[in-house]
């Protein structure tokens, strides 16, 4: 990346990172997810900066942020489903420790 593009991206980050963070915080409801999504938004913006046409840069960044959030939401939704879960609902196949997702969601809170 040439120096001019890098400077442009740094200026965009300084100008819009905070408002993108609050936008993504409102959407996700999580400080940590919002921080990650802001970073991912700027990674995607860096990759697609060469395709960017001179439109409203703020609107473009918020569109990238929204799409980043939706991708993360879809990914989380896929993680919540257990393939072949119907096999685990039989009493003889149910572990005394519960389903794997329940154990993972508890973490180390013992």
PDB file of C-alpha atoms in Angstrom:
ATOM      1  CA  UNK A   1       0.000   0.000   0.000  1.00  0.00           C
ATOM      2  CA  UNK A   2       1.463   3.336  -0.953  1.00  0.00           C
ATOM      3  CA  UNK A   3       1.987   6.084   1.583  1.00  0.00           C
ATOM      4  CA  UNK A   4      -0.896   8.231   0.321  1.00  0.00           C
ATOM      5  CA  UNK A   5      -3.457   5.407   0.669  1.00  0.00           C
ATOM      6  CA  UNK A   6      -2.118   4.573   4.130  1.00  0.00           C
ATOM      7  CA  UNK A   7      -2.499   8.201   5.210  1.00  0.00           C
ATOM      8  CA  UNK A   8      -6.047   8.286   3.815  1.00  0.00           C
ATOM      9  CA  UNK A   9      -6.961   5.170   5.761  1.00  0.00           C
ATOM     10  CA  UNK A  10      -5.434   6.545   8.968  1.00  0.00           C
ATOM     11  CA  UNK A  11      -7.432   9.732   8.549  1.00  0.00           C
ATOM     12  CA  UNK A  12     -10.613   7.736   7.983  1.00  0.00           C
ATOM     13  CA  UNK A  13      -9.918   5.702  11.111  1.00  0.00           C
ATOM     14  CA  UNK A  14      -9.307   8.771  13.251  1.00  0.00           C
ATOM     15  CA  UNK A  15     -12.415  10.467  11.944  1.00  0.00           C
ATOM     16  CA  UNK A  16     -14.934   7.594  11.940  1.00  0.00           C
ATOM     17  CA  UNK A  17     -13.751   4.859  14.326  1.00  0.00           C
ATOM     18  CA  UNK A  18     -15.588   6.256  17.337  1.00  0.00           C
ATOM     19  CA  UNK A  19     -18.926   6.704  15.556  1.00  0.00           C
ATOM     20  CA  UNK A  20     -18.591   3.250  13.964  1.00  0.00           C
ATOM     21  CA  UNK A  21     -17.878   1.803  17.400  1.00  0.00           C
ATOM     22  CA  UNK A  22     -21.065   3.303  18.882  1.00  0.00           C
ATOM     23  CA  UNK A  23     -23.080   2.183  15.843  1.00  0.00           C
ATOM     24  CA  UNK A  24     -21.803  -1.389  16.180  1.00  0.00           C
ATOM     25  CA  UNK A  25     -22.191  -1.317  19.960  1.00  0.00           C
ATOM     26  CA  UNK A  26     -25.851  -0.405  19.524  1.00  0.00           C
ATOM     27  CA  UNK A  27     -26.321  -3.218  17.012  1.00  0.00           C
ATOM     28  CA  UNK A  28     -24.391  -5.933  18.849  1.00  0.00           C
ATOM     29  CA  UNK A  29     -24.985  -4.949  22.470  1.00  0.00           C
ATOM     30  CA  UNK A  30     -21.447  -6.010  23.365  1.00  0.00           C
ATOM     31  CA  UNK A  31     -18.383  -3.841  23.933  1.00  0.00           C
ATOM     32  CA  UNK A  32     -16.021  -6.617  22.876  1.00  0.00           C
ATOM     33  CA  UNK A  33     -17.908  -7.537  19.730  1.00  0.00           C
ATOM     34  CA  UNK A  34     -18.196  -3.862  18.752  1.00  0.00           C
ATOM     35  CA  UNK A  35     -14.430  -3.394  19.131  1.00  0.00           C
ATOM     36  CA  UNK A  36     -13.740  -6.482  17.031  1.00  0.00           C
ATOM     37  CA  UNK A  37     -16.217  -5.395  14.380  1.00  0.00           C
ATOM     38  CA  UNK A  38     -14.674  -1.918  14.102  1.00  0.00           C
ATOM     39  CA  UNK A  39     -11.308  -3.542  13.469  1.00  0.00           C
ATOM     40  CA  UNK A  40     -12.828  -5.940  10.942  1.00  0.00           C
ATOM     41  CA  UNK A  41     -14.608  -3.025   9.242  1.00  0.00           C
ATOM     42  CA  UNK A  42     -11.314  -1.238   8.685  1.00  0.00           C
ATOM     43  CA  UNK A  43      -9.623  -4.433   7.510  1.00  0.00           C
ATOM     44  CA  UNK A  44     -12.356  -4.850   4.912  1.00  0.00           C
ATOM     45  CA  UNK A  45     -12.160  -1.163   4.048  1.00  0.00           C
ATOM     46  CA  UNK A  46      -8.413  -1.532   3.492  1.00  0.00           C
ATOM     47  CA  UNK A  47      -8.966  -4.467   1.160  1.00  0.00           C
ATOM     48  CA  UNK A  48     -11.733  -2.753  -0.790  1.00  0.00           C
ATOM     49  CA  UNK A  49     -10.219   0.732  -0.778  1.00  0.00           C
ATOM     50  CA  UNK A  50      -8.986   0.217  -4.334  1.00  0.00           C
ATOM     51  CA  UNK A  51     -12.595  -0.442  -5.447  1.00  0.00           C
ATOM     52  CA  UNK A  52     -13.965   2.558  -3.581  1.00  0.00           C
ATOM     53  CA  UNK A  53     -15.526   5.165  -5.816  1.00  0.00           C
ATOM     54  CA  UNK A  54     -15.711   8.765  -4.688  1.00  0.00           C
ATOM     55  CA  UNK A  55     -19.048   8.504  -2.917  1.00  0.00           C
ATOM     56  CA  UNK A  56     -19.857   9.602   0.606  1.00  0.00           C
ATOM     57  CA  UNK A  57     -17.082   7.926   2.598  1.00  0.00           C
ATOM     58  CA  UNK A  58     -19.069   7.940   5.842  1.00  0.00           C
ATOM     59  CA  UNK A  59     -22.001   6.139   4.235  1.00  0.00           C
ATOM     60  CA  UNK A  60     -19.609   3.663   2.603  1.00  0.00           C
ATOM     61  CA  UNK A  61     -17.878   2.854   5.925  1.00  0.00           C
ATOM     62  CA  UNK A  62     -21.192   2.408   7.715  1.00  0.00           C
ATOM     63  CA  UNK A  63     -22.339   0.069   4.941  1.00  0.00           C
ATOM     64  CA  UNK A  64     -19.139  -1.963   5.385  1.00  0.00           C
ATOM     65  CA  UNK A  65     -19.720  -1.964   9.177  1.00  0.00           C
ATOM     66  CA  UNK A  66     -23.323  -3.099   8.794  1.00  0.00           C
ATOM     67  CA  UNK A  67     -22.295  -5.910   6.451  1.00  0.00           C
ATOM     68  CA  UNK A  68     -19.531  -6.912   8.858  1.00  0.00           C
ATOM     69  CA  UNK A  69     -22.059  -7.070  11.691  1.00  0.00           C
ATOM     70  CA  UNK A  70     -24.477  -9.141   9.597  1.00  0.00           C
ATOM     71  CA  UNK A  71     -21.707 -11.588   8.677  1.00  0.00           C
ATOM     72  CA  UNK A  72     -20.793 -11.964  12.345  1.00  0.00           C
ATOM     73  CA  UNK A  73     -24.456 -12.421  13.285  1.00  0.00           C
ATOM     74  CA  UNK A  74     -24.859 -15.171  10.680  1.00  0.00           C
ATOM     75  CA  UNK A  75     -21.677 -16.848  11.905  1.00  0.00           C
ATOM     76  CA  UNK A  76     -22.907 -16.776  15.520  1.00  0.00           C
ATOM     77  CA  UNK A  77     -26.279 -18.125  14.431  1.00  0.00           C
ATOM     78  CA  UNK A  78     -24.594 -21.069  12.693  1.00  0.00           C
ATOM     79  CA  UNK A  79     -22.519 -21.804  15.812  1.00  0.00           C
ATOM     80  CA  UNK A  80     -25.633 -22.045  17.973  1.00  0.00           C
ATOM     81  CA  UNK A  81     -27.069 -24.940  16.007  1.00  0.00           C
ATOM     82  CA  UNK A  82     -25.739 -28.421  16.592  1.00  0.00           C
ATOM     83  CA  UNK A  83     -25.757 -30.681  13.554  1.00  0.00           C
ATOM     84  CA  UNK A  84     -27.519 -33.948  14.275  1.00  0.00           C
ATOM     85  CA  UNK A  85     -28.764 -32.598  17.626  1.00  0.00           C
ATOM     86  CA  UNK A  86     -31.870 -34.740  17.325  1.00  0.00           C
ATOM     87  CA  UNK A  87     -29.625 -37.755  17.950  1.00  0.00           C
ATOM     88  CA  UNK A  88     -28.583 -36.343  21.315  1.00  0.00           C
ATOM     89  CA  UNK A  89     -32.074 -35.855  22.652  1.00  0.00           C
ATOM     90  CA  UNK A  90     -32.538 -39.560  23.257  1.00  0.00           C
ATOM     91  CA  UNK A  91     -32.054 -40.306  26.950  1.00  0.00           C
ATOM     92  CA  UNK A  92     -29.669 -43.188  26.347  1.00  0.00           C
ATOM     93  CA  UNK A  93     -27.376 -40.962  24.264  1.00  0.00           C
ATOM     94  CA  UNK A  94     -27.460 -37.906  26.512  1.00  0.00           C
ATOM     95  CA  UNK A  95     -24.232 -37.293  28.383  1.00  0.00           C
ATOM     96  CA  UNK A  96     -24.543 -36.810  32.147  1.00  0.00           C
ATOM     97  CA  UNK A  97     -22.592 -33.569  31.609  1.00  0.00           C
ATOM     98  CA  UNK A  98     -25.118 -32.067  29.176  1.00  0.00           C
ATOM     99  CA  UNK A  99     -24.871 -31.030  25.548  1.00  0.00           C
ATOM    100  CA  UNK A 100     -21.523 -29.716  24.243  1.00  0.00           C
ATOM    101  CA  UNK A 101     -22.890 -26.216  23.598  1.00  0.00           C
ATOM    102  CA  UNK A 102     -24.210 -25.966  27.144  1.00  0.00           C
ATOM    103  CA  UNK A 103     -20.828 -26.981  28.537  1.00  0.00           C
ATOM    104  CA  UNK A 104     -19.019 -24.521  26.246  1.00  0.00           C
ATOM    105  CA  UNK A 105     -21.379 -21.669  27.132  1.00  0.00           C
ATOM    106  CA  UNK A 106     -20.733 -22.239  30.846  1.00  0.00           C
ATOM    107  CA  UNK A 107     -16.990 -21.861  30.289  1.00  0.00           C
ATOM    108  CA  UNK A 108     -14.849 -22.271  33.353  1.00  0.00           C
ATOM    109  CA  UNK A 109     -17.462 -20.868  35.730  1.00  0.00           C
ATOM    110  CA  UNK A 110     -17.415 -23.763  38.148  1.00  0.00           C
TER     111      UNK A 110
END
